[in-house]
PDB file of C-alpha atoms in Angstrom:
ATOM      1  CA  UNK A 144      -0.642  52.761 -24.743  1.00 42.00           C
ATOM      2  CA  UNK A 145      -3.867  52.351 -26.740  1.00 49.00           C
ATOM      3  CA  UNK A 146      -4.702  49.870 -29.406  1.00 58.00           C
ATOM      4  CA  UNK A 147      -6.553  51.251 -32.403  1.00 61.00           C
ATOM      5  CA  UNK A 148      -8.625  48.686 -34.232  1.00 64.00           C
ATOM      6  CA  UNK A 149     -11.177  48.558 -36.968  1.00 70.00           C
ATOM      7  CA  UNK A 150     -14.430  46.993 -35.867  1.00 65.00           C
ATOM      8  CA  UNK A 151     -16.723  46.144 -38.737  1.00 77.00           C
ATOM      9  CA  UNK A 152     -19.748  45.252 -36.623  1.00 92.00           C
ATOM     10  CA  UNK A 153     -20.804  45.066 -32.989  1.00 95.00           C
ATOM     11  CA  UNK A 154     -24.189  43.830 -31.825  1.00 97.00           C
ATOM     12  CA  UNK A 155     -26.143  42.022 -29.126  1.00 98.00           C
ATOM     13  CA  UNK A 156     -27.157  38.456 -30.047  1.00 98.00           C
ATOM     14  CA  UNK A 157     -28.647  35.759 -27.814  1.00 97.00           C
ATOM     15  CA  UNK A 158     -27.235  37.165 -24.569  1.00 98.00           C
ATOM     16  CA  UNK A 159     -23.797  37.989 -26.026  1.00 98.00           C
ATOM     17  CA  UNK A 160     -22.023  41.058 -27.337  1.00 97.00           C
ATOM     18  CA  UNK A 161     -20.466  40.000 -30.636  1.00 97.00           C
ATOM     19  CA  UNK A 162     -17.731  42.115 -32.212  1.00 94.00           C
ATOM     20  CA  UNK A 163     -16.434  41.452 -35.716  1.00 92.00           C
ATOM     21  CA  UNK A 164     -13.063  43.046 -36.399  1.00 87.00           C
ATOM     22  CA  UNK A 165     -11.836  44.080 -39.863  1.00 85.00           C
ATOM     23  CA  UNK A 166      -8.985  41.547 -39.643  1.00 86.00           C
ATOM     24  CA  UNK A 167     -11.512  38.695 -39.217  1.00 88.00           C
ATOM     25  CA  UNK A 168     -11.096  38.303 -35.465  1.00 87.00           C
ATOM     26  CA  UNK A 169     -14.297  37.891 -33.453  1.00 92.00           C
ATOM     27  CA  UNK A 170     -14.683  38.844 -29.804  1.00 92.00           C
ATOM     28  CA  UNK A 171     -17.738  37.486 -28.027  1.00 95.00           C
ATOM     29  CA  UNK A 172     -18.738  37.702 -24.376  1.00 96.00           C
ATOM     30  CA  UNK A 173     -21.942  37.271 -22.362  1.00 97.00           C
ATOM     31  CA  UNK A 174     -23.539  40.513 -21.177  1.00 97.00           C
ATOM     32  CA  UNK A 175     -23.904  38.846 -17.775  1.00 96.00           C
ATOM     33  CA  UNK A 176     -20.131  39.389 -17.348  1.00 94.00           C
ATOM     34  CA  UNK A 177     -20.594  43.167 -17.261  1.00 96.00           C
ATOM     35  CA  UNK A 178     -22.630  44.867 -14.529  1.00 95.00           C
ATOM     36  CA  UNK A 179     -23.895  47.763 -16.651  1.00 96.00           C
ATOM     37  CA  UNK A 180     -24.609  45.734 -19.766  1.00 98.00           C
ATOM     38  CA  UNK A 181     -26.398  43.038 -17.757  1.00 97.00           C
ATOM     39  CA  UNK A 182     -29.083  45.578 -16.820  1.00 96.00           C
ATOM     40  CA  UNK A 183     -29.681  46.744 -20.399  1.00 97.00           C
ATOM     41  CA  UNK A 184     -32.602  46.077 -22.697  1.00 98.00           C
ATOM     42  CA  UNK A 185     -32.088  44.537 -26.134  1.00 98.00           C
ATOM     43  CA  UNK A 186     -32.552  47.979 -27.694  1.00 98.00           C
ATOM     44  CA  UNK A 187     -29.983  49.585 -25.351  1.00 98.00           C
ATOM     45  CA  UNK A 188     -27.494  46.756 -25.904  1.00 98.00           C
ATOM     46  CA  UNK A 189     -27.736  47.151 -29.681  1.00 98.00           C
ATOM     47  CA  UNK A 190     -27.170  50.918 -29.473  1.00 98.00           C
ATOM     48  CA  UNK A 191     -23.376  50.673 -29.751  1.00 97.00           C
ATOM     49  CA  UNK A 192     -21.092  53.489 -30.875  1.00 96.00           C
ATOM     50  CA  UNK A 193     -17.883  52.189 -32.448  1.00 93.00           C
ATOM     51  CA  UNK A 194     -14.673  54.253 -32.354  1.00 91.00           C
ATOM     52  CA  UNK A 195     -11.113  53.366 -33.370  1.00 88.00           C
ATOM     53  CA  UNK A 196     -10.392  52.629 -29.683  1.00 90.00           C
ATOM     54  CA  UNK A 197     -13.443  50.743 -28.486  1.00 92.00           C
ATOM     55  CA  UNK A 198     -17.179  50.551 -27.928  1.00 95.00           C
ATOM     56  CA  UNK A 199     -19.595  52.884 -26.145  1.00 97.00           C
ATOM     57  CA  UNK A 200     -23.169  52.235 -24.992  1.00 98.00           C
ATOM     58  CA  UNK A 201     -24.537  55.787 -24.472  1.00 98.00           C
ATOM     59  CA  UNK A 202     -27.776  54.758 -22.747  1.00 98.00           C
ATOM     60  CA  UNK A 203     -25.908  52.483 -20.319  1.00 98.00           C
ATOM     61  CA  UNK A 204     -22.897  54.785 -19.748  1.00 96.00           C
ATOM     62  CA  UNK A 205     -20.449  51.967 -20.527  1.00 97.00           C
ATOM     63  CA  UNK A 206     -17.195  52.073 -22.477  1.00 97.00           C
ATOM     64  CA  UNK A 207     -14.953  49.116 -23.320  1.00 95.00           C
ATOM     65  CA  UNK A 208     -11.622  49.432 -25.123  1.00 93.00           C
ATOM     66  CA  UNK A 209     -10.519  47.033 -27.837  1.00 90.00           C
ATOM     67  CA  UNK A 210      -7.273  46.586 -25.891  1.00 89.00           C
ATOM     68  CA  UNK A 211      -9.162  45.481 -22.782  1.00 92.00           C
ATOM     69  CA  UNK A 212     -11.555  43.295 -24.748  1.00 91.00           C
ATOM     70  CA  UNK A 213      -8.664  41.544 -26.500  1.00 87.00           C
ATOM     71  CA  UNK A 214      -7.210  40.797 -23.028  1.00 91.00           C
ATOM     72  CA  UNK A 215     -10.503  39.374 -21.754  1.00 91.00           C
ATOM     73  CA  UNK A 216     -11.504  42.457 -19.730  1.00 91.00           C
ATOM     74  CA  UNK A 217     -15.255  42.868 -20.228  1.00 91.00           C
ATOM     75  CA  UNK A 218     -15.751  45.550 -17.555  1.00 86.00           C
ATOM     76  CA  UNK A 219     -16.846  45.250 -13.947  1.00 77.00           C
ATOM     77  CA  UNK A 220     -18.391  41.813 -13.359  1.00 66.00           C
ATOM     78  CA  UNK A 221     -22.140  41.734 -12.829  1.00 57.00           C
ATOM     79  CA  UNK A 222     -21.631  40.102  -9.414  1.00 56.00           C
ATOM     80  CA  UNK A 223     -19.535  43.007  -8.148  1.00 49.00           C
ATOM     81  CA  UNK A 224     -21.511  45.521  -6.130  1.00 51.00           C
ATOM     82  CA  UNK A 225     -18.866  48.141  -5.334  1.00 43.00           C
ATOM     83  CA  UNK A 226     -16.003  49.805  -7.105  1.00 43.00           C
ATOM     84  CA  UNK A 227     -12.561  50.418  -5.627  1.00 41.00           C
ATOM     85  CA  UNK A 228     -13.316  54.014  -4.606  1.00 39.00           C
ATOM     86  CA  UNK A 229     -16.385  52.983  -2.622  1.00 41.00           C
ATOM     87  CA  UNK A 230     -14.502  50.150  -0.923  1.00 40.00           C
ATOM     88  CA  UNK A 231     -11.660  52.500   0.015  1.00 44.00           C
ATOM     89  CA  UNK A 232     -14.012  55.168   1.376  1.00 44.00           C
ATOM     90  CA  UNK A 233     -15.986  52.690   3.467  1.00 42.00           C
ATOM     91  CA  UNK A 234     -12.841  51.346   5.124  1.00 46.00           C
ATOM     92  CA  UNK A 235     -12.048  54.751   6.684  1.00 45.00           C
TER      93      UNK A 235
END
């Protein structure tokens, strides 16, 4: 099940992604908590496409859903160096 939300604004400020929702809620998280965002430039981090379902950074190939963000899921942690598929394949 997806959550549709209305984001008024999303931007990069002082090391954080800040999302202002239409209902007044604010979601804020450090880019260091997301592997792909952590490697982005200020220009790339501010190039955010907003949809009814979430955010997309086209230059960084990252998508985050409003549902996940509201649950504290900010994507793969910057300290993680492998995804589940790679871990599974290497264990064979």
